[in-house]
Coordinates of C-alpha atoms in Angstrom, one line a residue:
M13 CA -10.9 -4.5 2.6
N14 CA -9.0 -1.5 3.9
L15 CA -7.6 -1.2 7.4
K16 CA -10.4 1.1 8.7
I17 CA -13.2 -1.3 7.7
R18 CA -11.2 -4.2 9.1
L19 CA -10.8 -2.5 12.5
T20 CA -14.5 -1.6 12.6
L21 CA -15.5 -5.1 11.7
F22 CA -13.1 -6.6 14.3
S23 CA -14.5 -4.2 17.0
F24 CA -18.0 -5.1 16.0
L25 CA -17.4 -8.8 16.2
V26 CA -15.6 -8.6 19.5
F27 CA -18.3 -6.4 21.0
T28 CA -21.0 -8.7 19.7
I29 CA -19.5 -11.8 21.2
I30 CA -18.7 -10.2 24.6
F31 CA -22.0 -8.4 25.0
G32 CA -23.9 -11.4 23.7
M33 CA -22.3 -13.6 26.3
A34 CA -22.9 -10.9 29.0
T35 CA -26.6 -10.8 28.0
I36 CA -27.0 -14.5 28.3
V37 CA -25.2 -14.5 31.7
I38 CA -27.4 -11.7 33.0
Y39 CA -30.6 -13.4 31.8
W40 CA -29.5 -16.7 33.3
I41 CA -28.6 -15.1 36.7
F42 CA -31.9 -13.2 36.8
F43 CA -33.8 -16.4 36.0
T44 CA -32.1 -18.6 38.5
S45 CA -32.2 -16.0 41.3
S46 CA -35.9 -15.2 40.6
E47 CA -36.8 -18.9 40.6
R48 CA -34.9 -19.5 43.9
S49 CA -36.7 -16.5 45.4
L50 CA -40.1 -17.9 44.2
I51 CA -39.4 -21.4 45.7
S52 CA -38.4 -19.8 49.0
S53 CA -41.6 -17.8 49.0
L54 CA -43.8 -20.8 48.1
E55 CA -42.1 -22.8 50.9
K56 CA -42.8 -20.0 53.4
N57 CA -46.4 -19.9 52.3
A58 CA -46.8 -23.6 52.6
K59 CA -45.6 -23.5 56.2
I60 CA -48.0 -20.6 56.9
A61 CA -50.9 -22.6 55.4
G62 CA -50.0 -25.7 57.4
I63 CA -49.8 -23.7 60.6
Y64 CA -53.2 -22.0 59.9
Y65 CA -55.1 -25.2 59.1
L66 CA -53.4 -27.8 61.2
E67 CA -52.2 -25.9 64.3
A68 CA -55.5 -24.1 65.1
D69 CA -56.3 -26.5 68.0
E70 CA -52.9 -25.9 69.6
Q71 CA -52.7 -22.1 69.2
S72 CA -54.1 -19.3 71.3
S73 CA -56.8 -17.1 69.8
L74 CA -54.3 -14.2 69.3
K75 CA -51.7 -16.5 67.7
H76 CA -54.3 -18.0 65.4
L77 CA -55.6 -14.6 64.4
E78 CA -52.0 -13.7 63.4
S79 CA -51.8 -16.9 61.4
K80 CA -55.1 -16.1 59.7
N81 CA -53.9 -12.6 58.7
Q82 CA -50.8 -14.1 57.1
Y83 CA -52.8 -16.8 55.4
E84 CA -55.3 -14.4 53.9
S85 CA -52.5 -12.3 52.4
L86 CA -51.1 -15.6 51.0
V87 CA -54.3 -16.8 49.3
K88 CA -54.5 -13.6 47.3
R89 CA -51.5 -14.8 45.3
A90 CA -51.6 -18.6 45.5
M91 CA -53.9 -21.5 45.7
V92 CA -53.6 -23.9 48.7
A93 CA -54.6 -27.5 49.3
V94 CA -54.0 -29.6 52.3
Y95 CA -54.2 -33.4 51.5
N96 CA -54.7 -36.1 54.2
A97 CA -53.0 -39.5 54.2
E98 CA -55.7 -40.9 52.0
G99 CA -55.0 -38.3 49.2
K100 CA -58.1 -36.2 49.7
V101 CA -58.2 -32.5 50.2
S102 CA -59.0 -31.7 53.8
Y103 CA -58.4 -27.9 53.7
G104 CA -57.8 -25.1 51.2
G105 CA -59.4 -23.7 48.1
M106 CA -57.6 -25.9 45.5
K107 CA -60.0 -28.9 45.7
Y108 CA -58.6 -31.0 42.8
D109 CA -55.5 -30.8 40.7
P110 CA -54.5 -33.4 38.2
Q111 CA -50.8 -32.8 38.9
I112 CA -51.1 -34.1 42.4
D113 CA -51.7 -37.8 42.8
Q114 CA -51.0 -40.6 45.3
N115 CA -47.6 -41.4 43.9
L116 CA -46.5 -37.7 44.4
L117 CA -47.8 -37.9 48.0
Q118 CA -45.8 -41.0 48.7
R119 CA -42.7 -39.5 47.3
L120 CA -43.3 -36.3 49.2
K121 CA -43.5 -38.3 52.5
S122 CA -40.0 -39.6 52.0
E123 CA -38.5 -36.5 50.5
K124 CA -40.3 -34.0 52.9
K125 CA -40.3 -31.3 50.2
T126 CA -40.9 -31.1 46.5
Y127 CA -41.0 -28.5 43.8
F128 CA -42.1 -28.7 40.2
K129 CA -43.6 -26.5 37.5
T130 CA -45.9 -26.9 34.6
E131 CA -46.5 -24.6 31.6
D132 CA -48.6 -22.2 33.5
S133 CA -47.9 -22.8 37.3
F134 CA -45.4 -23.4 40.0
Y135 CA -46.0 -26.1 42.7
F136 CA -44.4 -26.5 46.1
G137 CA -45.3 -29.5 48.4
L138 CA -44.5 -29.9 52.1
Y139 CA -44.9 -33.0 54.2
Y140 CA -46.6 -31.9 57.5
P141 CA -47.0 -34.6 60.2
D142 CA -49.6 -33.5 62.9
N143 CA -51.2 -35.0 65.9
Q144 CA -54.3 -35.5 63.8
G145 CA -52.3 -37.6 61.2
D146 CA -50.1 -37.1 58.2
F147 CA -50.9 -34.2 55.9
F148 CA -49.4 -32.8 52.7
V149 CA -49.6 -29.0 52.1
F150 CA -49.4 -27.9 48.5
V151 CA -49.1 -24.3 47.3
K152 CA -49.7 -23.4 43.6
E153 CA -49.0 -20.1 42.0
S154 CA -49.4 -18.9 38.4
N155 CA -46.2 -18.2 36.5
A156 CA -47.7 -15.3 34.6
D157 CA -45.9 -12.6 36.7
F158 CA -42.7 -14.6 36.6
N159 CA -42.8 -15.0 32.8
H160 CA -43.8 -11.3 32.4
Q161 CA -40.7 -10.2 34.3
L162 CA -38.5 -12.5 32.3
N163 CA -40.0 -11.2 29.0
R164 CA -39.5 -7.6 30.1
L165 CA -35.9 -8.3 31.0
L166 CA -35.3 -10.1 27.7
I167 CA -36.9 -7.3 25.6
T168 CA -34.8 -4.7 27.6
L169 CA -31.6 -6.7 27.0
I170 CA -32.4 -7.1 23.2
I171 CA -33.1 -3.3 22.8
V172 CA -29.9 -2.4 24.7
F173 CA -28.0 -5.0 22.7
L174 CA -29.2 -3.6 19.4
V175 CA -28.6 0.0 20.4
A176 CA -25.1 -0.9 21.6
L177 CA -24.3 -2.7 18.4
I178 CA -25.4 0.3 16.3
S179 CA -23.4 2.6 18.6
I180 CA -20.3 0.5 18.5
V181 CA -20.4 0.5 14.7
F182 CA -20.4 4.3 14.5
L183 CA -18.0 4.6 17.4
S184 CA -15.6 2.1 15.8
L185 CA -15.8 4.0 12.4
W186 CA -14.9 7.2 14.2
L187 CA -12.2 5.7 16.3
S188 CA -10.7 3.8 13.4
K189 CA -10.7 7.0 11.3
Y190 CA -8.9 8.8 14.2
A191 CA -6.5 5.9 14.7
Y192 CA -5.9 5.5 11.0
L193 CA -5.2 9.2 10.5
P194 CA -1.4 9.0 11.2
I195 CA -1.1 6.0 8.9
R196 CA -2.9 7.9 6.1
K197 CA -0.6 10.9 6.6
I198 CA 2.4 8.5 6.3
I199 CA 1.0 7.0 3.1
Q200 CA 0.6 10.4 1.7
E201 CA 4.2 11.4 2.6
I202 CA 5.5 8.2 1.1
Q203 CA 3.5 8.7 -2.1
H204 CA 5.1 12.2 -2.6
K205 CA 8.6 10.9 -2.2
D206 CA 10.9 11.0 -5.1
L207 CA 14.7 10.9 -5.7
K208 CA 15.0 14.6 -4.7
T209 CA 13.1 14.2 -1.4
I210 CA 14.0 10.7 -0.4
Q211 CA 16.6 12.0 2.0
E212 CA 13.9 13.9 4.0
P213 CA 12.6 11.8 6.9
L214 CA 8.9 11.1 7.5
T215 CA 7.2 13.1 10.2
V216 CA 7.6 11.3 13.4
V217 CA 4.3 10.9 15.3
K218 CA 4.9 10.9 19.1
T219 CA 2.5 8.0 19.8
K220 CA 4.9 5.9 21.8
D221 CA 3.6 2.7 20.1
E222 CA 4.4 0.4 17.2
L223 CA 3.5 3.2 14.7
Q224 CA 6.2 5.4 16.0
D225 CA 8.7 2.5 15.9
L226 CA 7.6 1.8 12.3
I227 CA 8.2 5.5 11.3
E228 CA 11.6 5.6 13.0
S229 CA 12.6 2.3 11.5
Y230 CA 11.5 3.6 8.1
N231 CA 13.4 6.8 8.6
A232 CA 16.5 4.8 9.4
L233 CA 16.0 2.8 6.3
L234 CA 15.6 6.0 4.3
R235 CA 18.8 7.3 5.7
R236 CA 20.7 4.2 4.7
I237 CA 19.1 4.3 1.2
S238 CA 19.9 7.9 0.8
E239 CA 23.5 7.4 2.0
N240 CA 23.8 4.5 -0.4
M241 CA 22.4 6.7 -3.2
I242 CA 24.8 9.5 -2.3
I243 CA 27.7 7.0 -2.4
R244 CA 26.6 5.6 -5.8
K245 CA 26.1 9.2 -7.1
N246 CA 29.5 10.2 -6.0
F247 CA 31.2 7.0 -7.0
V248 CA 31.4 7.7 -10.7
S249 CA 32.6 11.2 -10.4
Y250 CA 35.1 10.3 -7.6
V251 CA 36.4 7.3 -9.5
S252 CA 36.8 9.4 -12.6
H253 CA 38.7 12.0 -10.6
E254 CA 40.9 9.6 -8.7
F255 CA 41.6 7.5 -11.7
R256 CA 42.2 10.4 -14.0
T257 CA 45.3 11.6 -12.1
P258 CA 47.4 8.4 -12.3
L259 CA 46.2 7.6 -15.8
A260 CA 47.0 11.1 -16.9
G261 CA 50.4 10.7 -15.3
I262 CA 51.0 7.4 -17.1
L263 CA 49.8 8.8 -20.4
G264 CA 51.8 12.0 -20.1
S265 CA 55.0 10.2 -19.2
M266 CA 54.6 7.9 -22.2
E267 CA 53.9 10.8 -24.5
V268 CA 57.0 12.7 -23.3
F269 CA 59.2 9.7 -23.5
G270 CA 57.9 8.9 -26.9
T271 CA 59.2 12.1 -28.4
K272 CA 62.9 11.0 -28.4
A273 CA 65.3 8.4 -27.1
R274 CA 66.0 8.4 -23.4
S275 CA 68.8 7.1 -21.2
Q276 CA 68.5 3.9 -19.2
E277 CA 68.1 5.9 -16.0
E278 CA 65.2 7.9 -17.5
Y279 CA 63.5 4.7 -18.6
M280 CA 63.9 3.2 -15.1
E281 CA 62.5 6.4 -13.7
L282 CA 59.5 6.1 -16.1
A283 CA 59.0 2.5 -15.1
Q284 CA 59.0 3.4 -11.4
T285 CA 56.5 6.2 -12.0
I286 CA 54.2 4.0 -14.0
T287 CA 54.6 1.3 -11.3
D288 CA 53.6 3.8 -8.6
H289 CA 50.6 4.9 -10.5
V290 CA 49.5 1.3 -11.2
N291 CA 50.0 0.3 -7.5
F292 CA 47.9 3.3 -6.5
L293 CA 45.2 2.3 -8.9
N294 CA 45.3 -1.3 -7.7
H295 CA 45.1 -0.2 -4.1
L296 CA 42.2 2.1 -4.9
I297 CA 40.3 -0.6 -6.8
G298 CA 40.9 -3.1 -4.0
N299 CA 39.4 -0.8 -1.4
F300 CA 36.5 -0.1 -3.7
L301 CA 35.8 -3.8 -4.0
L302 CA 36.1 -4.5 -0.3
L303 CA 33.8 -1.6 0.5
T304 CA 31.1 -2.6 -1.9
E305 CA 31.3 -6.4 -1.4
D306 CA 28.1 -7.5 0.4
Q307 CA 29.7 -10.7 1.7
A308 CA 33.0 -9.1 2.8
L309 CA 31.9 -8.9 6.4
K310 CA 30.3 -12.4 6.5
R311 CA 33.5 -14.4 6.0
S312 CA 34.5 -17.0 8.6
S313 CA 36.1 -15.8 11.8
E314 CA 39.2 -17.1 13.5
I315 CA 41.3 -16.6 16.6
F316 CA 44.4 -14.5 15.9
R317 CA 46.8 -12.2 17.8
V318 CA 46.5 -8.4 17.2
D319 CA 50.2 -7.8 18.0
E320 CA 51.2 -10.3 15.2
V321 CA 49.0 -8.3 12.8
V322 CA 50.7 -5.1 13.7
W323 CA 54.2 -6.5 13.5
D324 CA 53.4 -8.0 10.0
L325 CA 52.5 -4.4 8.8
V326 CA 55.6 -2.7 10.2
P327 CA 58.0 -3.8 7.4
K328 CA 55.6 -2.7 4.6
F329 CA 55.3 0.8 6.1
T330 CA 59.0 1.1 6.9
R331 CA 59.8 0.6 3.2
A332 CA 57.0 2.9 2.0
F333 CA 57.4 5.8 4.4
A334 CA 60.4 7.7 5.7
V335 CA 58.4 8.6 8.8
P336 CA 59.4 6.7 12.0
L337 CA 57.0 4.0 13.2
Q338 CA 57.3 2.9 16.8
V339 CA 55.4 0.0 18.4
D340 CA 55.0 0.1 22.2
L341 CA 53.6 -3.0 24.0
Q342 CA 52.4 -2.5 27.5
V343 CA 50.5 -5.8 27.9
E344 CA 51.8 -8.1 30.6
D345 CA 49.5 -11.1 29.9
P346 CA 49.8 -12.3 26.3
H347 CA 46.2 -13.7 26.2
Y348 CA 44.9 -10.1 25.8
F349 CA 46.3 -10.1 22.3
N350 CA 44.0 -13.0 21.3
V351 CA 40.7 -11.9 19.6
R352 CA 38.2 -13.7 17.5
G353 CA 37.2 -12.2 14.1
N354 CA 38.2 -11.8 10.5
R355 CA 41.9 -11.4 10.5
M356 CA 42.2 -10.1 6.9
L357 CA 39.5 -7.4 7.4
V358 CA 40.9 -6.3 10.8
S359 CA 44.5 -6.2 9.3
L360 CA 43.3 -4.1 6.3
S361 CA 41.5 -1.7 8.7
I362 CA 44.5 -1.3 11.0
S363 CA 46.7 -0.9 7.9
N364 CA 44.5 1.9 6.6
I365 CA 44.6 3.8 10.0
I366 CA 48.4 3.4 10.3
E367 CA 48.8 4.5 6.7
N368 CA 46.7 7.6 7.3
A369 CA 48.8 8.4 10.4
L370 CA 52.0 8.1 8.5
K371 CA 50.7 10.2 5.6
Y372 CA 49.5 13.1 7.7
A373 CA 52.2 12.8 10.5
N374 CA 54.1 15.8 9.0
G375 CA 57.3 13.8 9.2
Q376 CA 57.0 13.1 12.9
E377 CA 57.1 9.7 14.6
V378 CA 53.9 7.6 14.7
L379 CA 53.3 5.5 17.8
V380 CA 51.3 2.3 17.9
R381 CA 50.6 1.5 21.5
M382 CA 48.9 -1.7 22.9
K383 CA 47.8 -2.1 26.5
S384 CA 45.1 -3.8 28.6
L385 CA 42.1 -1.8 29.6
D386 CA 39.2 -3.3 31.7
G387 CA 40.1 -6.8 30.7
R388 CA 40.2 -5.9 27.0
L389 CA 43.0 -5.1 24.5
A390 CA 43.3 -1.3 23.7
L391 CA 45.2 -0.3 20.6
D392 CA 46.1 3.4 20.1
I393 CA 47.6 4.8 16.9
I394 CA 49.0 8.2 17.7
D395 CA 50.5 10.8 15.4
H396 CA 51.6 14.4 15.9
G397 CA 50.7 15.7 12.4
I398 CA 48.2 18.1 10.9
G399 CA 45.3 16.7 12.9
I400 CA 41.6 16.8 11.9
P401 CA 39.4 19.9 12.3
Q402 CA 36.9 19.3 15.2
A403 CA 33.9 20.0 13.0
E404 CA 35.0 17.2 10.6
L405 CA 35.6 14.4 13.1
D406 CA 32.4 12.6 12.3
A407 CA 32.5 13.5 8.6
V408 CA 35.9 11.9 8.0
K409 CA 34.3 8.5 8.7
Q410 CA 32.0 8.9 5.7
T411 CA 32.9 7.3 2.4
F412 CA 35.0 9.5 0.0
Y413 CA 35.2 12.3 2.5
R414 CA 38.6 13.9 3.1
G415 CA 39.6 16.5 5.5
S416 CA 39.7 20.1 4.4
N417 CA 43.4 20.5 5.5
V418 CA 44.9 17.5 3.6
G419 CA 46.3 19.8 0.9
Q420 CA 48.1 17.9 -1.9
I421 CA 48.5 14.6 0.1
K422 CA 47.0 11.8 -2.0
G423 CA 44.2 9.7 -0.6
S424 CA 40.9 8.0 -1.5
G425 CA 38.7 8.9 1.4
I426 CA 37.8 5.2 1.9
G427 CA 40.2 4.1 4.6
L428 CA 38.3 5.3 7.7
S429 CA 34.9 4.5 6.2
F430 CA 36.0 1.0 5.5
A431 CA 37.6 0.6 9.0
Q432 CA 34.5 1.9 10.7
I433 CA 32.3 -0.7 8.9
V434 CA 34.7 -3.5 9.7
F435 CA 35.2 -2.6 13.4
K436 CA 31.5 -2.2 14.0
D437 CA 30.9 -5.7 12.5
Q438 CA 33.8 -7.2 14.5
G439 CA 32.6 -5.6 17.8
V440 CA 35.6 -3.3 18.1
D441 CA 35.0 0.1 19.7
F442 CA 36.4 2.8 17.3
T443 CA 37.0 6.4 18.4
I444 CA 39.0 9.3 17.0
Q445 CA 40.4 12.3 19.0
S446 CA 42.2 15.0 17.2
N447 CA 43.4 18.6 17.5
A448 CA 45.9 20.8 15.9
S449 CA 48.8 18.9 17.5
G450 CA 47.9 15.5 16.2
T451 CA 45.4 12.6 16.0
T452 CA 44.8 9.6 18.2
V453 CA 42.7 6.6 16.9
S454 CA 41.6 4.3 19.7
L455 CA 40.5 0.7 19.2
L456 CA 39.1 -1.4 22.1
F457 CA 38.8 -5.1 21.1
P458 CA 36.2 -7.5 22.6
A459 CA 37.5 -9.7 25.3
Y460 CA 38.2 -13.3 24.2

């Protein structure tokens, strides 16, 4: 069963239940109100009949004439019988009725009023004490008109109900077709997707409902999938390119040195060259593994000091780079240094950023400054090197992307991408500002 039929069936069932209940309520309200109105009318007629028959000796001729006129209009619609205390009819045209017996008269005397109905008539009885004795006034009326009105109402409701059901079916089909149209368009777009067009987002329908949320969520998923596909697509070619250079260097050095005997110094130089190439390959592979490891960001967290992480990195960079590295602490309260997170990942990310600053500092000093900002620890890594073109500030955070102005400086294009992923997971605000006179990377750690 497709969605359109399901929506139509659901609408049909809901309407049937609601309208069916409304029909029953309308019929019941009409029945009870009509019956109450009839009882009130019969009671009024019984009083008029009692006054006409039993109060004639106490009324003036004008008053009795008025009672007569009212009574004559009454007997056109109802039958009247006035019983005496012995249970015999003293007045009225209804001489005998099997529904009225002595037990009913005794009960009426104590209850003062009574009402009952049979299959074809309504009865109302009224106890009427008079100076001539105790009397019981009964009014009888056929239920033919009453039943006729109920039957007309019932037929009308059934016809309206059936017409409404047929209408709601066609209306539901039309509405479901209209409501289902955006979904059908989305299905058609998805069916025509392939590897070449998967990067293209679905057409966003401005419905401001769950459908729009679904489309936007799906587009976000497509973006992530396409980004992952781009990464995978570029991975082989990039790895081949990056690995080819150090491997070619190792192979070339070995071939050159294999042509003739070399001095001890030359062999040591060869060993150092090979070692540098191997270290670069090892570093490159390590970053690849960290970047592609699904569980890397899900390791246990701990409380650690950011300043200790920075001081632990200083000796390594001092040995590896001739560029001066300065650490400036402007934090008065040491508790600002404490953060909760994955120390290893944060350390690797900060190391990548400092390493980039030293590589592209153009020989000028790199400053690592820590200070408190709005109750949080702020860490700035500032260099005065070649900078990053403004148009490429967002692109440099993408995996494997390298700035257009890096020249012959070696790099993998992974450092900033890896750092961005880690800092986002650790709740660290990560921003980059750059111009022709240098770059500033700002980190704002969550308060502990």
